[in-house]
Amino acid sequence: MFWLLMYKLADDYLERRPPLRQAHLALAQEALLRGELVLAGALADPVDEAVLVFRAEDTAVIEGFVQHDPYVQHGLVTDWSIRRWNVVIGADADLG
């Protein structure tokens, strides 16, 4: 199953991000290497949200990611949500 983790970003996200970025990217890289995280990035113009695509059986992996994310811990993420994403087109589409 695919899941979208959607972050709402603080207005001063870009200014406050530099000291936390390496730890955030390390956390994301670890999730990628475990096969949990598929894609991730911030939306542009304006940079007010980010979307992370996970592949997991349930939301526990994603909730764990959020709990350990320094962007969340330090208030760069002001709100977040997890939604199941029904992928119907693509190599990994769930046509069942």
mmCIF file of C-alpha atoms in Angstrom:
data_model
loop_
_atom_site.group_PDB
_atom_site.id
_atom_site.type_symbol
_atom_site.label_atom_id
_atom_site.label_comp_id
_atom_site.label_asym_id
_atom_site.label_seq_id
_atom_site.Cartn_x
_atom_site.Cartn_y
_atom_site.Cartn_z
ATOM 1 C CA MET A 1 0.000 0.000 0.000
ATOM 2 C CA PHE A 2 1.063 3.547 -0.680
ATOM 3 C CA TRP A 3 0.603 6.362 1.783
ATOM 4 C CA LEU A 4 1.061 10.128 1.530
ATOM 5 C CA LEU A 5 2.537 11.971 4.467
ATOM 6 C CA MET A 6 1.618 15.605 3.994
ATOM 7 C CA TYR A 7 3.394 18.308 5.955
ATOM 8 C CA LYS A 8 2.246 21.906 6.395
ATOM 9 C CA LEU A 9 5.374 24.017 6.766
ATOM 10 C CA ALA A 10 5.980 27.037 8.996
ATOM 11 C CA ASP A 11 6.120 30.429 7.307
ATOM 12 C CA ASP A 12 9.809 30.716 8.232
ATOM 13 C CA TYR A 13 10.633 27.119 7.262
ATOM 14 C CA LEU A 14 13.367 28.043 4.770
ATOM 15 C CA GLU A 15 15.130 30.320 7.270
ATOM 16 C CA ARG A 16 15.003 27.779 10.145
ATOM 17 C CA ARG A 17 15.761 24.637 8.113
ATOM 18 C CA PRO A 18 19.597 24.736 7.686
ATOM 19 C CA PRO A 19 20.696 23.430 11.117
ATOM 20 C CA LEU A 20 18.137 20.590 10.997
ATOM 21 C CA ARG A 21 18.364 19.590 7.345
ATOM 22 C CA GLN A 22 21.116 16.963 7.581
ATOM 23 C CA ALA A 23 19.338 15.109 10.398
ATOM 24 C CA HIS A 24 16.038 15.242 8.486
ATOM 25 C CA LEU A 25 17.671 13.970 5.294
ATOM 26 C CA ALA A 26 19.479 11.193 7.213
ATOM 27 C CA LEU A 27 16.151 10.031 8.648
ATOM 28 C CA ALA A 28 14.622 10.054 5.167
ATOM 29 C CA GLN A 29 17.613 8.214 3.676
ATOM 30 C CA GLU A 30 17.317 5.479 6.309
ATOM 31 C CA ALA A 31 13.610 5.051 5.478
ATOM 32 C CA LEU A 32 14.478 4.935 1.773
ATOM 33 C CA LEU A 33 17.114 2.241 2.307
ATOM 34 C CA ARG A 34 14.614 0.147 4.288
ATOM 35 C CA GLY A 35 12.202 0.382 1.355
ATOM 36 C CA GLU A 36 9.624 2.415 3.285
ATOM 37 C CA LEU A 37 10.058 5.850 1.719
ATOM 38 C CA VAL A 38 9.582 6.063 -2.050
ATOM 39 C CA LEU A 39 9.697 9.793 -2.860
ATOM 40 C CA ALA A 40 9.829 12.998 -0.862
ATOM 41 C CA GLY A 41 10.087 16.722 -1.355
ATOM 42 C CA ALA A 42 8.687 20.157 -0.685
ATOM 43 C CA LEU A 43 6.203 21.839 -2.979
ATOM 44 C CA ALA A 44 7.487 24.956 -4.716
ATOM 45 C CA ASP A 45 6.224 28.488 -5.187
ATOM 46 C CA PRO A 46 5.412 28.837 -2.357
ATOM 47 C CA VAL A 47 7.345 26.392 -0.191
ATOM 48 C CA ASP A 48 4.490 25.828 2.246
ATOM 49 C CA GLU A 49 3.923 22.080 2.097
ATOM 50 C CA ALA A 50 5.879 18.864 1.610
ATOM 51 C CA VAL A 51 4.761 15.439 0.458
ATOM 52 C CA LEU A 52 6.425 12.134 1.309
ATOM 53 C CA VAL A 53 5.322 8.901 -0.359
ATOM 54 C CA PHE A 54 5.639 5.755 1.735
ATOM 55 C CA ARG A 55 5.036 2.105 0.928
ATOM 56 C CA ALA A 56 3.926 0.168 4.000
ATOM 57 C CA GLU A 57 1.220 -2.185 5.236
ATOM 58 C CA ASP A 58 -0.099 0.333 7.761
ATOM 59 C CA THR A 59 0.620 3.789 9.143
ATOM 60 C CA ALA A 60 2.898 2.703 12.009
ATOM 61 C CA VAL A 61 6.075 3.218 9.945
ATOM 62 C CA ILE A 62 4.965 6.695 8.901
ATOM 63 C CA GLU A 63 3.929 7.690 12.408
ATOM 64 C CA GLY A 64 7.359 6.586 13.641
ATOM 65 C CA PHE A 65 9.016 8.706 10.966
ATOM 66 C CA VAL A 66 7.007 11.756 12.054
ATOM 67 C CA GLN A 67 7.890 11.238 15.732
ATOM 68 C CA HIS A 68 11.617 11.190 14.925
ATOM 69 C CA ASP A 69 11.649 13.938 12.299
ATOM 70 C CA PRO A 70 13.586 16.987 13.567
ATOM 71 C CA TYR A 71 11.431 19.239 11.375
ATOM 72 C CA VAL A 72 8.393 18.121 13.380
ATOM 73 C CA GLN A 73 10.224 18.166 16.719
ATOM 74 C CA HIS A 74 11.412 21.760 16.199
ATOM 75 C CA GLY A 75 8.186 23.209 14.801
ATOM 76 C CA LEU A 76 9.135 23.579 11.130
ATOM 77 C CA VAL A 77 6.139 21.335 10.429
ATOM 78 C CA THR A 78 3.018 22.986 11.814
ATOM 79 C CA ASP A 79 0.589 20.205 10.917
ATOM 80 C CA TRP A 80 0.718 16.817 9.235
ATOM 81 C CA SER A 81 -1.606 14.129 7.956
ATOM 82 C CA ILE A 82 -1.370 10.628 6.543
ATOM 83 C CA ARG A 83 -3.626 9.478 3.721
ATOM 84 C CA ARG A 84 -3.772 6.163 1.895
ATOM 85 C CA TRP A 85 -3.041 6.636 -1.805
ATOM 86 C CA ASN A 86 -4.751 4.264 -4.213
ATOM 87 C CA VAL A 87 -2.262 4.055 -7.077
ATOM 88 C CA VAL A 88 -3.974 2.752 -10.223
ATOM 89 C CA ILE A 89 -1.418 3.631 -12.924
ATOM 90 C CA GLY A 90 2.258 2.735 -12.814
ATOM 91 C CA ALA A 91 4.541 -0.222 -12.338
ATOM 92 C CA ASP A 92 3.421 -0.729 -8.728
ATOM 93 C CA ALA A 93 -0.280 -0.002 -9.264
ATOM 94 C CA ASP A 94 -2.781 -1.833 -7.103
ATOM 95 C CA LEU A 95 -5.398 -3.002 -9.576
ATOM 96 C CA GLY A 96 -7.110 -5.321 -7.078
#
